[in-house]
XYZ file of C-alpha atoms in Angstrom:
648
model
C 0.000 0.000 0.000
C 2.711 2.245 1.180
C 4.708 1.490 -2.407
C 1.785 2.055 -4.524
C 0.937 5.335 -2.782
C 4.238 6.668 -3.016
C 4.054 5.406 -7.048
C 0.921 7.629 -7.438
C 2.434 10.451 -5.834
C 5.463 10.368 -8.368
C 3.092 10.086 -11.178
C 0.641 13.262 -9.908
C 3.924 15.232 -9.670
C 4.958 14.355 -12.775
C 1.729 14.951 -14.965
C 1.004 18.479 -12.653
C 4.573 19.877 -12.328
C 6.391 18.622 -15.681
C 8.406 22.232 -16.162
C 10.823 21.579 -13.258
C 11.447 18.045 -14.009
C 12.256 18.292 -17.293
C 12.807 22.188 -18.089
C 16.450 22.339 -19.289
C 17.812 25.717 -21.577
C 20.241 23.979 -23.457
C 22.034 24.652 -26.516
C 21.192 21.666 -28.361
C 23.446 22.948 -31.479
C 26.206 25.797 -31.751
C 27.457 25.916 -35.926
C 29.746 28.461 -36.359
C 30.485 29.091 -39.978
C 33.545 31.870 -40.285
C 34.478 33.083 -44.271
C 37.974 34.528 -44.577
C 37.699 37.207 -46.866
C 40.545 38.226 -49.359
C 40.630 41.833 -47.653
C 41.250 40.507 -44.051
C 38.032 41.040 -42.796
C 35.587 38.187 -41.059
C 32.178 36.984 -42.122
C 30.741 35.307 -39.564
C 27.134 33.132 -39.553
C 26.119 31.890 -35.955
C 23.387 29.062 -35.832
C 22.166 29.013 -32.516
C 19.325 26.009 -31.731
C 17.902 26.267 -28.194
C 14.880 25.130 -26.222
C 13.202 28.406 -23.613
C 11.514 26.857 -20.728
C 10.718 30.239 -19.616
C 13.553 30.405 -17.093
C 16.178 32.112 -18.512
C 15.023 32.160 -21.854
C 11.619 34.549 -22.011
C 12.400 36.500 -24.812
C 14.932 35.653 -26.591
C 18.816 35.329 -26.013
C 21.535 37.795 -26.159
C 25.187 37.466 -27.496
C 28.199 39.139 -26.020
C 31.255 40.374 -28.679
C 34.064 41.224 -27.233
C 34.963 45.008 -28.042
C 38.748 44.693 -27.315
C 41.262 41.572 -28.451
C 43.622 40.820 -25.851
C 46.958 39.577 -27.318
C 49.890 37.916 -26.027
C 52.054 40.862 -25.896
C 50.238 42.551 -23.610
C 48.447 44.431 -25.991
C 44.652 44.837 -27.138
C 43.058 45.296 -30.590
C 39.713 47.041 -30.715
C 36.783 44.922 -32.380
C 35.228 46.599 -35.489
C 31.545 44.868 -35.864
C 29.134 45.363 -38.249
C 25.792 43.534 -37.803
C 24.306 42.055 -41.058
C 21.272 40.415 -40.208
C 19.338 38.385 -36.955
C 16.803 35.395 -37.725
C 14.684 33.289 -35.375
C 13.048 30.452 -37.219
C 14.408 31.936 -41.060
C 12.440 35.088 -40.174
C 13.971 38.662 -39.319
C 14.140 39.079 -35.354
C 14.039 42.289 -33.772
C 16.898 43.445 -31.375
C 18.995 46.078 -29.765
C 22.489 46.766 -28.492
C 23.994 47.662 -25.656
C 27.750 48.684 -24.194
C 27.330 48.528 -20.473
C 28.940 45.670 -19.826
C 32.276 47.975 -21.241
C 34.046 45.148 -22.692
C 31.510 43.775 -24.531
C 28.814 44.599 -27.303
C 25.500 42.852 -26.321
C 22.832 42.086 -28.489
C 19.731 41.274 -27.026
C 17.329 39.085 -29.659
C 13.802 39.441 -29.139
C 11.321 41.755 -28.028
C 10.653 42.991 -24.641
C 6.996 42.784 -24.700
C 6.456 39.128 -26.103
C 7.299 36.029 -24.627
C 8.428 32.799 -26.095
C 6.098 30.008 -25.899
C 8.018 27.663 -23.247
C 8.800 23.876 -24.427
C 9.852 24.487 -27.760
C 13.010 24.820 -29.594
C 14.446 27.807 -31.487
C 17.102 28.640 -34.123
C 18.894 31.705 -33.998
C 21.029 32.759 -37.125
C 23.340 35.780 -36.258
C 25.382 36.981 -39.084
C 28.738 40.235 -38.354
C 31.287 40.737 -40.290
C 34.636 42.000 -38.138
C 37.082 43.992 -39.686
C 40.499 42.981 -39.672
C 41.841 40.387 -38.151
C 44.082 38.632 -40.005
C 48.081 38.794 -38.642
C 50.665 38.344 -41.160
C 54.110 36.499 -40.378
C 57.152 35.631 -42.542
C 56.364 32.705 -44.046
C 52.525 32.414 -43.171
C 49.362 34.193 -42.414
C 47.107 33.472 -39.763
C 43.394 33.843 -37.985
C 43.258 33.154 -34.590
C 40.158 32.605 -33.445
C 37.317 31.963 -30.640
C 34.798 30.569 -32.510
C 32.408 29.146 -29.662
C 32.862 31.880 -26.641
C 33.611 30.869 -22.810
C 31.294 33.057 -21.757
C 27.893 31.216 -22.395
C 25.769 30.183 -19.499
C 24.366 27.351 -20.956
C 25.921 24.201 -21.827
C 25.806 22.906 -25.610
C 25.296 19.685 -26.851
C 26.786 19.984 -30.525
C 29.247 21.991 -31.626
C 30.947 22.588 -35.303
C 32.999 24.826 -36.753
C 33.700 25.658 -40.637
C 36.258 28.210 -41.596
C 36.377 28.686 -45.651
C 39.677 30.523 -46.859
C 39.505 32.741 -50.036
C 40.161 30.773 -53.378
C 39.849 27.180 -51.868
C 43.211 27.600 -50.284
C 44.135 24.597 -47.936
C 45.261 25.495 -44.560
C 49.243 24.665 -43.667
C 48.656 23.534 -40.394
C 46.085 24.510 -37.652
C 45.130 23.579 -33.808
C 42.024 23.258 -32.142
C 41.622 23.758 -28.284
C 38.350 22.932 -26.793
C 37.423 23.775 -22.924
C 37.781 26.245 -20.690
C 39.503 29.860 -20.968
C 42.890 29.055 -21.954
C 42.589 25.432 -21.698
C 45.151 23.671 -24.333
C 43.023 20.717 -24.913
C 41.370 19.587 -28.069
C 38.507 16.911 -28.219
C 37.270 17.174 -31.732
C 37.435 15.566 -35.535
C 38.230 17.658 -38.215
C 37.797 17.189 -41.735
C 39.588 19.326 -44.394
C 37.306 19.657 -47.719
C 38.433 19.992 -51.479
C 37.228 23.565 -51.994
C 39.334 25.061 -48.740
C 36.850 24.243 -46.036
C 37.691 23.244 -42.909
C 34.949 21.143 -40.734
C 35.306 21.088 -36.945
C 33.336 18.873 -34.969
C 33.921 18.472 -30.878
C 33.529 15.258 -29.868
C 31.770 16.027 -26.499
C 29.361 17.876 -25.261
C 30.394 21.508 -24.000
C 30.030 22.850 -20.086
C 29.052 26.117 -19.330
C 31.590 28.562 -20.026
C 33.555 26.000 -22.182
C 34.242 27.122 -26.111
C 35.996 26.480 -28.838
C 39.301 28.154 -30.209
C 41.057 27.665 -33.588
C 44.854 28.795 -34.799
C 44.753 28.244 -38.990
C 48.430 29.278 -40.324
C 47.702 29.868 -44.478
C 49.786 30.651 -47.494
C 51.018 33.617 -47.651
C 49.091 35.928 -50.928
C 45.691 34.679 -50.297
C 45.050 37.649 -47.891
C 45.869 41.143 -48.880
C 48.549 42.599 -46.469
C 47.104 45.207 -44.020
C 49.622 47.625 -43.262
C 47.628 48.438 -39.769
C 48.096 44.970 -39.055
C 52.110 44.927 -39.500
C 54.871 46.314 -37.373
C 55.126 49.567 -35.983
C 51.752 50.394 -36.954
C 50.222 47.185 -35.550
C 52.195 47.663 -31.937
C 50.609 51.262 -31.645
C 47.125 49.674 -32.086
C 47.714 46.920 -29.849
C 49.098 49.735 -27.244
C 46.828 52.914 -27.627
C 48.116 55.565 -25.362
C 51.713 54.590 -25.624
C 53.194 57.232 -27.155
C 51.388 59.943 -25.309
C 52.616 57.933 -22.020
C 55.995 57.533 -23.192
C 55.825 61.484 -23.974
C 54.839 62.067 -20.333
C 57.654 60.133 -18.534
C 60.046 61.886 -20.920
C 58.764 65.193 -19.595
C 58.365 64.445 -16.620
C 61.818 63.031 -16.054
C 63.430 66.051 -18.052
C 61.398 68.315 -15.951
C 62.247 66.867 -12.765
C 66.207 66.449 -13.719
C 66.187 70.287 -14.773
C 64.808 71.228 -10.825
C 67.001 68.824 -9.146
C 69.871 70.119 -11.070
C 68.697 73.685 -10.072
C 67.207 73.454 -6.839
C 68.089 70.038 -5.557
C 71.474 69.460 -5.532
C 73.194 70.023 -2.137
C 75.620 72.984 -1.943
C 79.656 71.567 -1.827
C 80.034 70.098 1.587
C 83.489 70.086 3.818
C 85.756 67.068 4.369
C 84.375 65.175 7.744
C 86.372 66.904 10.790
C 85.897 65.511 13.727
C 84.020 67.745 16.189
C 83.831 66.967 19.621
C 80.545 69.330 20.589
C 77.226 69.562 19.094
C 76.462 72.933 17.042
C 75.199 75.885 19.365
C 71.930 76.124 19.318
C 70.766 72.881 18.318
C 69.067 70.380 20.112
C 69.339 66.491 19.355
C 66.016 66.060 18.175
C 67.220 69.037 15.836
C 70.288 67.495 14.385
C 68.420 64.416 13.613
C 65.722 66.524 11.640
C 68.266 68.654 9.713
C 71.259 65.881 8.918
C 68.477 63.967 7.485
C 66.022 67.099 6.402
C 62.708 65.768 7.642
C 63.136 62.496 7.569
C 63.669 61.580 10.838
C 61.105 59.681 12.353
C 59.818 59.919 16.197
C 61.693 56.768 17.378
C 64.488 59.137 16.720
C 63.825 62.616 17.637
C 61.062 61.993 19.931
C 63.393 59.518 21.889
C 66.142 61.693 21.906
C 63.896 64.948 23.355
C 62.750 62.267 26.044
C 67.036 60.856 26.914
C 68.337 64.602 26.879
C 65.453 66.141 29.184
C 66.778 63.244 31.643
C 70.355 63.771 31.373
C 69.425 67.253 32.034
C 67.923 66.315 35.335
C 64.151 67.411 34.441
C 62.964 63.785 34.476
C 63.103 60.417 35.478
C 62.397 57.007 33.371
C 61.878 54.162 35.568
C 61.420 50.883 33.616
C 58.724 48.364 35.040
C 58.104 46.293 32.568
C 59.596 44.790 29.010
C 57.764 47.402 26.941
C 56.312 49.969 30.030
C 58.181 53.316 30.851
C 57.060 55.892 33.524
C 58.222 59.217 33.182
C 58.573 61.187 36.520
C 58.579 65.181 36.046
C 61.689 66.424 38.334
C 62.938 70.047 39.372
C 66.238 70.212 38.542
C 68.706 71.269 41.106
C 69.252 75.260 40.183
C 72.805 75.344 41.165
C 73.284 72.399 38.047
C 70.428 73.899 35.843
C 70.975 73.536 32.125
C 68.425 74.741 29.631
C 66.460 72.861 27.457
C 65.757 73.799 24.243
C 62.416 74.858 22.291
C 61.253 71.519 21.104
C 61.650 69.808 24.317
C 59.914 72.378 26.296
C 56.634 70.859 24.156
C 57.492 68.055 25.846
C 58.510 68.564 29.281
C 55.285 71.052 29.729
C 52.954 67.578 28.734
C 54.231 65.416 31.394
C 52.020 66.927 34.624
C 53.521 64.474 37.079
C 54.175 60.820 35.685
C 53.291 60.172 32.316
C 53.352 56.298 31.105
C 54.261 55.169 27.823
C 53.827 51.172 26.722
C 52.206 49.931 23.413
C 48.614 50.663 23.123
C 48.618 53.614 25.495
C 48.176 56.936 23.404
C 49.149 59.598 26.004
C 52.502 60.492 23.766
C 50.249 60.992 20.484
C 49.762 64.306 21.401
C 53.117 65.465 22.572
C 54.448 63.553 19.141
C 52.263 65.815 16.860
C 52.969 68.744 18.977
C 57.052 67.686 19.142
C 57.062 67.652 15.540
C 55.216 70.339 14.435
C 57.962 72.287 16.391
C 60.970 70.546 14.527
C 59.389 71.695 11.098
C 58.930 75.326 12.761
C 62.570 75.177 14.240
C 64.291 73.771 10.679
C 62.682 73.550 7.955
C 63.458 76.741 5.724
C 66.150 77.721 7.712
C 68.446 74.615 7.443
C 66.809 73.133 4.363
C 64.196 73.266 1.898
C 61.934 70.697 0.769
C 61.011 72.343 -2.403
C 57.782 70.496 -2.570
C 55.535 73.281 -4.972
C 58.217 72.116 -7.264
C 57.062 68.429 -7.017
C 53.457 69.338 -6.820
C 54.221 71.353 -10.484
C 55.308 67.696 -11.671
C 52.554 66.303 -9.994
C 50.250 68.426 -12.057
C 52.442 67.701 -14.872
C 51.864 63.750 -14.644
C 47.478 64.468 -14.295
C 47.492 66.372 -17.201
C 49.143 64.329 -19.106
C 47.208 60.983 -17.979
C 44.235 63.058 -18.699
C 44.982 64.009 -22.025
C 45.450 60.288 -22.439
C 42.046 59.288 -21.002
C 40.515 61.484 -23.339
C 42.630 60.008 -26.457
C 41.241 56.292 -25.494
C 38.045 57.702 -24.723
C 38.204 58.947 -28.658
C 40.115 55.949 -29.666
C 38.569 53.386 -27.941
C 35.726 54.065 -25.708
C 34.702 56.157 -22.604
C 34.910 52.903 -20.683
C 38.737 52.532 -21.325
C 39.371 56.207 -20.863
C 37.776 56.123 -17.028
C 39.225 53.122 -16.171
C 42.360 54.540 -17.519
C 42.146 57.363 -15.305
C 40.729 55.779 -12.298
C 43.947 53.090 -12.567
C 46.771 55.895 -12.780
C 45.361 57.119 -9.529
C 45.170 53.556 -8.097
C 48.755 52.571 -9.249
C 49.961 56.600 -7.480
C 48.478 55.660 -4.357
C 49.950 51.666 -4.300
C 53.184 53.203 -5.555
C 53.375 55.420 -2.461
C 52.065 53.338 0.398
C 55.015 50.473 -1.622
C 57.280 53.037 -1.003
C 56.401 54.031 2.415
C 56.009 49.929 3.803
C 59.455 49.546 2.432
C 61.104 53.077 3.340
C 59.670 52.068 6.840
C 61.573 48.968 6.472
C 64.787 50.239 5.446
C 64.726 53.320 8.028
C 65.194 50.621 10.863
C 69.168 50.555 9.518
C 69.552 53.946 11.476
C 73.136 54.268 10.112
C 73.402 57.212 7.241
C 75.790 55.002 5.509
C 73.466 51.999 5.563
C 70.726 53.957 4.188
C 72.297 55.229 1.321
C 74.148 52.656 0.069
C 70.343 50.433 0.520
C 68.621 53.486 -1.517
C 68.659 51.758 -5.095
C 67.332 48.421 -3.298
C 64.664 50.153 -1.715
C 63.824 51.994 -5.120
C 63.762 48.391 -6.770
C 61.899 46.845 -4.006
C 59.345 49.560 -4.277
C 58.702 49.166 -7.645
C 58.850 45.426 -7.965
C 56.336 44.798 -4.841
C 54.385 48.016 -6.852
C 54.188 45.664 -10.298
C 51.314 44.110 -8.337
C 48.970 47.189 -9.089
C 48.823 47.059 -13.241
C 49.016 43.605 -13.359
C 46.008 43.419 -11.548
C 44.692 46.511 -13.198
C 45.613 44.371 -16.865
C 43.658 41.092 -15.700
C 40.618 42.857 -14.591
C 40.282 45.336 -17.191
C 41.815 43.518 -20.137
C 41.243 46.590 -22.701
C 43.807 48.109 -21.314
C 47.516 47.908 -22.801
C 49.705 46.672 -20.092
C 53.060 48.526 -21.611
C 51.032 51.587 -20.991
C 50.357 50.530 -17.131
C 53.851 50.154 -16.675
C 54.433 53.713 -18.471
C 52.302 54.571 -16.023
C 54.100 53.113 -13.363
C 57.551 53.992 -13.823
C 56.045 57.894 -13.901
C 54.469 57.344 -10.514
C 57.797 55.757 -9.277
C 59.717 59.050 -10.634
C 57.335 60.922 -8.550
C 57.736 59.047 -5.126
C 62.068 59.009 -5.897
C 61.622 62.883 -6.908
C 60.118 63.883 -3.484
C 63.401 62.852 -1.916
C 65.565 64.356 -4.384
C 64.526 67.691 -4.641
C 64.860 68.436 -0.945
C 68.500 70.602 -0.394
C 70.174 72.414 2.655
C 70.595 75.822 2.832
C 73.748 77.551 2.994
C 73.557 77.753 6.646
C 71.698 73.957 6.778
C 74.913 72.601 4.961
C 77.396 74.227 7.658
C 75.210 72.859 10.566
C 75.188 69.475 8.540
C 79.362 69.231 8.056
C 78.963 70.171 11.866
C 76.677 67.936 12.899
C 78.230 64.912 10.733
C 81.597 65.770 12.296
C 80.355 65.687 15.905
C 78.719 62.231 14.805
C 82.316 60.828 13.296
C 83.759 61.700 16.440
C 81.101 59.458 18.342
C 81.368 56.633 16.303
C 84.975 56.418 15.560
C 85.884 53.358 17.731
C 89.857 53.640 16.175
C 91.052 56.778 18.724
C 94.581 56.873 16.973
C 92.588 58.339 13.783
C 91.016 60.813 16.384
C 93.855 61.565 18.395
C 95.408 64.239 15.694
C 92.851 66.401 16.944
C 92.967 66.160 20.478
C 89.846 64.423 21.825
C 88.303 65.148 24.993
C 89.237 62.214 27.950
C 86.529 60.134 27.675
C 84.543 60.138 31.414
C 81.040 59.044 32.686
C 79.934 62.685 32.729
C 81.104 63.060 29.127
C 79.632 59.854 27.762
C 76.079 60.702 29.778
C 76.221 64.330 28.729
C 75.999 63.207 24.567
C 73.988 60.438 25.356
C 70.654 62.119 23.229
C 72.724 63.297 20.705
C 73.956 59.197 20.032
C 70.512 58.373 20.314
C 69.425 61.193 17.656
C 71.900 60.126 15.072
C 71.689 56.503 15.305
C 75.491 55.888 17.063
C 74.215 55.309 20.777
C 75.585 51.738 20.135
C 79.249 52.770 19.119
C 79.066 55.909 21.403
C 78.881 52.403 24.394
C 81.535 50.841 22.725
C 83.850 54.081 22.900
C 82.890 54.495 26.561
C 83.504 50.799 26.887
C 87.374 51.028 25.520
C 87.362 53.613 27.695
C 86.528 52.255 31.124
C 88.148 49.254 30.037
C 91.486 50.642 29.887
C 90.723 52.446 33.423
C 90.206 49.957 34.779
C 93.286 48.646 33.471
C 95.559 51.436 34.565
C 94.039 51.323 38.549
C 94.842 47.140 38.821
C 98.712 47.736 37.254
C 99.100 50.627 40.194
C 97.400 49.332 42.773
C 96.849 45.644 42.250
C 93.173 45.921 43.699
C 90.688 44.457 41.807
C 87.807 47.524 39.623
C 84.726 46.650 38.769
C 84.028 48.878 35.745
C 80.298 47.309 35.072
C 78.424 50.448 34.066
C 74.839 50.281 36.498
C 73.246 52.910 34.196
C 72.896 56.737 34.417
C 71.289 58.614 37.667
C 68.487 58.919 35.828
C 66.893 55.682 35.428
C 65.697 52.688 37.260
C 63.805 49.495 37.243
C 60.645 48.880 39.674
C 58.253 46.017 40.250
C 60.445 43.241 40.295
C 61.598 43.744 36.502
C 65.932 43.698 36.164
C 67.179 43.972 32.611
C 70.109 41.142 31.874
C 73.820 41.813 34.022
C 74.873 45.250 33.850
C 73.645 48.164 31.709
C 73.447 48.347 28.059
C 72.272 51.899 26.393
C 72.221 50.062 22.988
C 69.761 47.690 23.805
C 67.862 50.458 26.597
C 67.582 52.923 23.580
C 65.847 50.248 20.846
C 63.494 49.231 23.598
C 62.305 52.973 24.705
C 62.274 53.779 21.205
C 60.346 51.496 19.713
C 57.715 51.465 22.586
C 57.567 55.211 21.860
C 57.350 54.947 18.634
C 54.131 52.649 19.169
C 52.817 54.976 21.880
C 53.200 57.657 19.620
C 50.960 56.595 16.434
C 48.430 54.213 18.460
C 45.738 56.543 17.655
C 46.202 56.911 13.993
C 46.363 52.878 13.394
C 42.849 52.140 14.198
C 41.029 48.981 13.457
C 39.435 48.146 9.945
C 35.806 46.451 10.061
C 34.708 43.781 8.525
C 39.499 27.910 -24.431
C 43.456 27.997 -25.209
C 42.106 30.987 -27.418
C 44.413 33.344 -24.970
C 45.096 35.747 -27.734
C 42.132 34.713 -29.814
C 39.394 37.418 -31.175
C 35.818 36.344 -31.303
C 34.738 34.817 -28.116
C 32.468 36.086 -25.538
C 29.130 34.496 -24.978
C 25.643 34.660 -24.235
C 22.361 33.557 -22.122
C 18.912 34.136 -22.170
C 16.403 36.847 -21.380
């Protein structure tokens, strides 16, 4: 009882509810006939048998053409189509076209306000000619073709292809791939005719998105030569916009070379004499700022206000953790007062009582804004001159001249290419730059001058290779646009970011406080004292070594400045067991002005190398917290023809 019930039920659902049993929009046969004509140009007859179930298929179906030809080069051809006739059923169909897909030319067959009568099958017959697109080799000519496009949504039962060559002309060789986009495989059986036609037949049926490519290499002399389809005339088709690019980096570079040989190149310096003070005058969150004109970041200058208000007696740092720092607010003893300078008032007057710094904590971001607002004040102008309404002129320079581009494409091409063109030289400025930044970030953790430059062509060549990842992507989402061009575009936005750095240049007065300044910094990092000792160096004491301590930390020596004082105490200690026999202990514990609380000891004795990375890199954290926030959540590559269709 229970079987024959459940029979019944079957056979109700069947006999009610046949459409979504049985409904399937298939294309039951896809004949693609394509006539080589003597000029070049492509005939092309599409007969297109499906059955509309109402589903997708309610009024008809619409075919994609591609408007651009990708090709192997990195190039694209635009697609010339002229429409010679639709058919349903041998009679004349109605349709219209659109372009908003941008890559494509759709046709949509049928009319809006009748529907197909569902269960039945229908043959489409879509006839185009495309103009030119035959290439010519030595030795051979060629079509390279999608015949059956990837980019139909139904699947398709049979599918043939017939290419006839002018005069009966028999092909040399050819290959058929059958599949997906760029899929090298080929399941079909081909027949070559008497009177030049070739018959394709795949063997299988077709997925969605799987099509049909064919490569035919003729004699040459059947075709009449195009010369737009030829060298140099060819390449600027494939690459529209590349001459007007390759005009803008040209100016750009010339006018950027002219205004660094102007404005940017650094006035003679003097030979490196050691110098055993700091200039008058300047602070060592200063020197830092001017020896490298701006560049400085807070883990140096910031760091180095914070070590010289202590060795001046106005605070304490007492370490209580790994990564924590409290900094006490002292009154210095008047009868030992020294005065601090500008920029380090800023920071002294923002620590009431105690301020803490760790990771996380944002009470420096304040004092860090405020620090360096002062150091551009204090500097910049007077020691040097970043010259940047002489970039910003390039700047303008390099929009103008990707917008006269735009609007070339948009006249050679389409309005689609000439926005995205635009809207990908502004995405491929802004990668370039944060490239630059992530690996100028990188690179600015060798604090040693001499490091830095002699790493400046890596970190240009880092920049731009990790930057290639912006037009490539650009090229395989928007594949109507040249990718020689995006490069173009490329190397001008890398000329831009390098530029910036170029143009800046000391002033006459910046350049003596820099040969000062480097001088003072030889002398700290010298460990060799017979190369000093010509110039009579100052005996090296505890006072001495404290007293420079922010000045090492601002110029990136505090590690050799240790060493010196090392040598030094070493030899002390030396001298005191040969006189006296007793045994010195010449373990430095640290200056006066810090200490370690809460049970936290750093490792035997007191290292200022490894005291200054820590404090400067937790307030180098502390001090851009804030601005870091959180974020909330086939083988036919190169082939024309193509594209594909559905129903609607």
């Amino acid at each position: 009882m229970v079987q024959r019930s459940f029979f019944l039920f079957v056979f109700v659902w069947l006999v009610l509810f046949p459409g979504p049993v049985f409904a399937a929009e298939v294309i039951h046969g896809y004949y693609t006939q394509i006539k080589v004509l003597s000029s070049g140009d492509l005939e092309i007859r599409e007969t297109i048998t499906v059955t509309a179930e109402g589903d997708q298929i309610r009024h008809g179906i619409y075919r994609d053409l591609p408007l651009f030809r990708t090709m192997l080069g990195g190039g694209v051809l635009p697609m010339d189509y002229e429409i010679r006739s639709i058919r349903r059923d041998g009679r004349t169909e109605p349709y219209h076209t659109t372009t908003d897909e941008g890559a494509f030319l759709r046709i949509y067959i049928g009319d809006a306000s009748y529907y197909l009568p569902t269960g039945r099958r229908y043959t489409y017959e879509i006839t185009y000619c495309v103009k030119r697109q035959i290439f010519f080799f030595d030795g051979f000519d060629q079509l390279y073709w999608n015949a059956i496009g990837t980019g139909w949504v139904f699947p398709i039962e049979d599918a043939k292809v017939q290419v006839y060559l002018p005069g009966g002309a028999t092909p040399l060789n050819y290959n058929v791939y059958t599949g997906y986009a760029l899929s090298t495989d080929g399941e079909y059986r081909a027949e070559q005719q008497q009177d030049g036609i070739l018959t394709i037949a795949v063997t299988r049926r077709l997925e969605e998105h799987e099509g049909v490519t064919v490569k035919i290499n003729f004699p040459k002399g059947i075709v009449q030569v195009d010369p737009s389809m030829t060298g140099f005339m060819l390449l600027l088709r494939e690459h529209s916009g590349l001459p007007l690019m390759l005009g803008l980096f040209v100016v750009l570079f010339a006018y950027y070379y002219r205004m660094w040989d102007r404005i940017g190149r650094d006035p003679k310096g003097k030979p490196i004499i050691p110098q055993y003070s700091p200039p008058e005058g300047i602070s060592p969150a200063m020197a830092a700022d001017i020896l490298t004109m701006g560049s400085a970041g807070t883990r140096q200058t910031l760091t180095a206000a914070i070590v010289s208000l202590a060795s001046k007696g106005y605070l304490t740092i007492e370490q209580s953790g790994k990564k924590t720092y409290n900094l006490v607010r002292t009154v210095p003893d008047p009868r030992h007062h020294e005065p601090i300078f500008e920029d380090e008032r800023i920071v002294y007057d923002s620590i009431h009582s105690c301020l803490v710094i760790k990771p996380g904590n944002e009470a420096l971001v304040q004092p860090s804004s405020l620090h360096s607002a002062a150091l551009v004040r204090l500097c910049k102008k007077r020691f040097y001159n970043l010259n940047m309404g002489w970039w910003f002129l390039g700047l303008l320079i390099f929009i103008a001249g990707i917008t006269g581009t735009s609007f070339y494409l948009g006249a050679f091409f389409s309005s689609v290419s000439s926005a995205t063109l635009y809207l990908s030289a502004l995405a491929i400025l802004f990668f370039t730059s944060i490239c630059y930044g992530i690996v100028g970030g990188i690179f600015g953790l060798f604090r040693d001058d001499r490091t830095r430059k002699e790493l400046r062509p890596v970190h240009i060549i880092v920049s731009f290779l990790l930057s290639l990842i912006a037009p490539v992507g650009i090229f395989v989402a928007f594949p109507y646009l040249s990718f020689f061009v995006l490069l173009l575009v490329l190397l001008s936005c890398h000329l831009l970011a390098v530029m910036q750095n170029f143009l800046k240049a000391p002033t006459p007065e910046g350049q003596e406080v820099m040969d000062h300044i480097a001088g003072f910094k030889y002398y700290m990092s010298a460990v060799e004292e017979k190369v000093l000792k010509a110039f009579d160096p100052p005996q090296m004491s505890r006072e001495l070594y404290e007293k420079y301590l922010p000045y090492a930390v601002a110029l990136g020596v505090e590690s050799k400045w240790g060493d010196k004082f090392a040598v030094a105490a070493a030899l002390s200690a030396t001298a005191v067991a040969a006189t006296s026999g007793a045994i010195y202990h010449s373990a430095y514990s640290g200056p006066s002005w810090y200490s370690h609380s809460d049970g936290y000891s750093p490792s035997d004795g007191f290292s200022f190398a490894s005291f200054s990375s820590s404090i400067g890199s937790t307030i180098s954290a502390a001090s851009t917290s804030a601005s870091s926030g959180s974020s909330g959540g086939g083988g036919g590559g190169g082939g024309g023809g193509g594209g594909g269709g559905g129903g609607w």
